[in-house]
């Protein structure tokens, strides 16, 4: 069975340790990146099936990171779950407006996290396998 790959980008190592253990237990291959300077190397080499990104990265902005990911994910759509603690509705909306696929508040419930993660991976996988059937068009004959 082909293990799905999860790339976690988060400044807070202590918060990712338990998540990583759980994801590995569920059968995922997991990499953790703590600095935006490492994202490019991991992203290109690892080719994740899903990314989990902290909204408050120390050395880059979320929009800049998302722009990089969307620009370089040409082989397949990569769902992105943002995690964090926005203080206001405006902050939460801003995160969602940047094009993340889901948002989960920290600290998160692991069961809920896994359901959301698996739903996004399944949806991306289904979107990848959908093929457009070319229309044959109208032949011009009514007979």
CSV table of C-alpha atoms in Angstrom, one decimal:
chain,number,residue,atom,x,y,z
A,1,UNK,CA,0.0,0.0,0.0
A,2,UNK,CA,1.3,3.5,-0.9
A,3,UNK,CA,1.6,5.5,2.3
A,4,UNK,CA,0.3,9.1,2.0
A,5,UNK,CA,2.8,11.8,2.8
A,6,UNK,CA,2.1,14.7,5.2
A,7,UNK,CA,4.3,17.7,5.5
A,8,UNK,CA,3.9,19.7,8.7
A,9,UNK,CA,5.2,23.3,8.8
A,10,UNK,CA,5.2,24.6,12.3
A,11,UNK,CA,7.4,26.7,14.6
A,12,UNK,CA,6.4,24.9,17.7
A,13,UNK,CA,8.1,21.6,17.9
A,14,UNK,CA,6.4,20.5,21.1
A,15,UNK,CA,3.0,20.8,19.4
A,16,UNK,CA,4.0,18.7,16.4
A,17,UNK,CA,5.5,15.8,18.2
A,18,UNK,CA,2.2,14.2,19.3
A,19,UNK,CA,0.6,14.9,15.9
A,20,UNK,CA,3.5,13.3,14.1
A,21,UNK,CA,3.4,10.2,16.3
A,22,UNK,CA,-0.4,9.9,15.7
A,23,UNK,CA,-0.1,10.3,12.0
A,24,UNK,CA,2.7,7.6,11.8
A,25,UNK,CA,0.5,5.3,13.9
A,26,UNK,CA,-2.3,5.9,11.3
A,27,UNK,CA,0.1,4.8,8.5
A,28,UNK,CA,1.2,8.2,7.1
A,29,UNK,CA,4.7,9.2,6.3
A,30,UNK,CA,5.4,12.5,8.0
A,31,UNK,CA,8.1,15.2,7.7
A,32,UNK,CA,8.3,18.3,9.9
A,33,UNK,CA,9.7,21.6,8.8
A,34,UNK,CA,10.3,24.4,11.3
A,35,UNK,CA,11.8,27.1,9.0
A,36,UNK,CA,10.5,28.4,5.7
A,37,UNK,CA,14.0,28.1,4.3
A,38,UNK,CA,13.6,24.3,4.5
A,39,UNK,CA,10.2,24.2,2.8
A,40,UNK,CA,11.5,24.3,-0.8
A,41,UNK,CA,13.8,21.3,-0.3
A,42,UNK,CA,11.3,19.2,1.6
A,43,UNK,CA,8.5,20.1,-0.7
A,44,UNK,CA,10.3,19.2,-3.9
A,45,UNK,CA,11.9,16.1,-2.6
A,46,UNK,CA,9.0,14.8,-0.4
A,47,UNK,CA,6.0,15.7,-2.7
A,48,UNK,CA,3.4,15.7,0.1
A,49,UNK,CA,-0.2,14.6,-0.3
A,50,UNK,CA,-1.3,17.1,2.3
A,51,UNK,CA,0.3,20.0,4.3
A,52,UNK,CA,-0.4,21.2,7.8
A,53,UNK,CA,0.7,24.8,8.2
A,54,UNK,CA,0.8,26.9,11.4
A,55,UNK,CA,-0.8,30.3,10.6
A,56,UNK,CA,1.9,32.3,12.5
A,57,UNK,CA,5.2,31.3,11.0
A,58,UNK,CA,8.2,33.0,12.5
A,59,UNK,CA,10.2,33.6,9.3
A,60,UNK,CA,7.6,34.0,6.5
A,61,UNK,CA,4.0,34.9,6.0
A,62,UNK,CA,1.2,32.4,5.3
A,63,UNK,CA,0.3,34.1,2.0
A,64,UNK,CA,3.9,33.9,0.7
A,65,UNK,CA,4.1,30.2,1.7
A,66,UNK,CA,0.8,29.3,0.1
A,67,UNK,CA,1.8,31.1,-3.1
A,68,UNK,CA,4.9,29.0,-3.3
A,69,UNK,CA,3.0,25.8,-2.7
A,70,UNK,CA,0.3,26.5,-5.2
A,71,UNK,CA,2.9,27.6,-7.8
A,72,UNK,CA,5.0,24.4,-7.4
A,73,UNK,CA,2.3,21.8,-6.9
A,74,UNK,CA,1.9,21.1,-10.6
A,75,UNK,CA,1.9,17.3,-10.3
A,76,UNK,CA,-1.2,17.1,-8.1
A,77,UNK,CA,-3.4,19.3,-5.9
A,78,UNK,CA,-2.1,19.5,-2.4
A,79,UNK,CA,-4.7,20.2,0.3
A,80,UNK,CA,-3.6,22.5,3.1
A,81,UNK,CA,-4.9,22.5,6.6
A,82,UNK,CA,-4.0,25.7,8.6
A,83,UNK,CA,-3.7,25.4,12.3
A,84,UNK,CA,-3.4,28.2,14.9
A,85,UNK,CA,-5.2,30.5,17.3
A,86,UNK,CA,-6.6,33.5,15.5
A,87,UNK,CA,-7.7,36.0,18.1
A,88,UNK,CA,-10.6,37.6,16.1
A,89,UNK,CA,-13.1,36.6,13.4
A,90,UNK,CA,-11.3,38.9,11.0
A,91,UNK,CA,-8.0,37.0,11.6
A,92,UNK,CA,-9.8,33.7,11.0
A,93,UNK,CA,-11.4,34.9,7.8
A,94,UNK,CA,-8.1,36.3,6.6
A,95,UNK,CA,-6.5,32.8,6.9
A,96,UNK,CA,-9.4,31.2,5.0
A,97,UNK,CA,-9.3,33.9,2.3
A,98,UNK,CA,-5.7,32.9,1.6
A,99,UNK,CA,-6.9,29.7,0.1
A,100,UNK,CA,-6.4,27.0,2.7
A,101,UNK,CA,-8.6,24.0,2.4
A,102,UNK,CA,-9.5,23.8,6.1
A,103,UNK,CA,-8.7,25.5,9.4
A,104,UNK,CA,-8.3,23.8,12.8
A,105,UNK,CA,-7.9,25.6,16.1
A,106,UNK,CA,-5.1,24.6,18.4
A,107,UNK,CA,-5.2,22.7,20.6
A,108,UNK,CA,-7.1,20.3,18.3
A,109,UNK,CA,-8.9,17.1,19.0
A,110,UNK,CA,-7.0,14.3,17.3
A,111,UNK,CA,-10.1,12.4,16.2
A,112,UNK,CA,-11.6,15.5,14.5
A,113,UNK,CA,-8.2,16.4,13.0
A,114,UNK,CA,-7.8,12.9,11.5
A,115,UNK,CA,-11.3,12.9,10.0
A,116,UNK,CA,-10.7,16.3,8.4
A,117,UNK,CA,-7.3,15.2,7.1
A,118,UNK,CA,-8.6,12.0,5.6
A,119,UNK,CA,-11.5,13.8,4.0
A,120,UNK,CA,-9.2,16.3,2.3
A,121,UNK,CA,-6.8,13.5,1.1
A,122,UNK,CA,-9.7,11.5,-0.3
A,123,UNK,CA,-11.2,14.6,-2.1
A,124,UNK,CA,-7.8,15.5,-3.6
A,125,UNK,CA,-7.3,11.9,-4.7
A,126,UNK,CA,-10.8,11.7,-6.3
A,127,UNK,CA,-10.2,15.1,-8.1
A,128,UNK,CA,-6.9,13.7,-9.4
A,129,UNK,CA,-8.6,10.6,-10.9
A,130,UNK,CA,-11.5,12.4,-12.4
A,131,UNK,CA,-11.1,12.6,-16.2
A,132,UNK,CA,-12.9,15.0,-18.4
A,133,UNK,CA,-14.8,13.2,-21.1
A,134,UNK,CA,-14.6,15.3,-24.3
A,135,UNK,CA,-18.0,16.2,-25.8
A,136,UNK,CA,-18.6,14.8,-29.2
A,137,UNK,CA,-20.7,17.7,-30.2
A,138,UNK,CA,-23.7,17.9,-32.4
A,139,UNK,CA,-23.2,16.3,-35.8
A,140,UNK,CA,-25.7,18.5,-37.5
A,141,UNK,CA,-28.0,15.7,-38.5
A,142,UNK,CA,-31.4,15.2,-36.9
A,143,UNK,CA,-32.1,11.9,-38.6
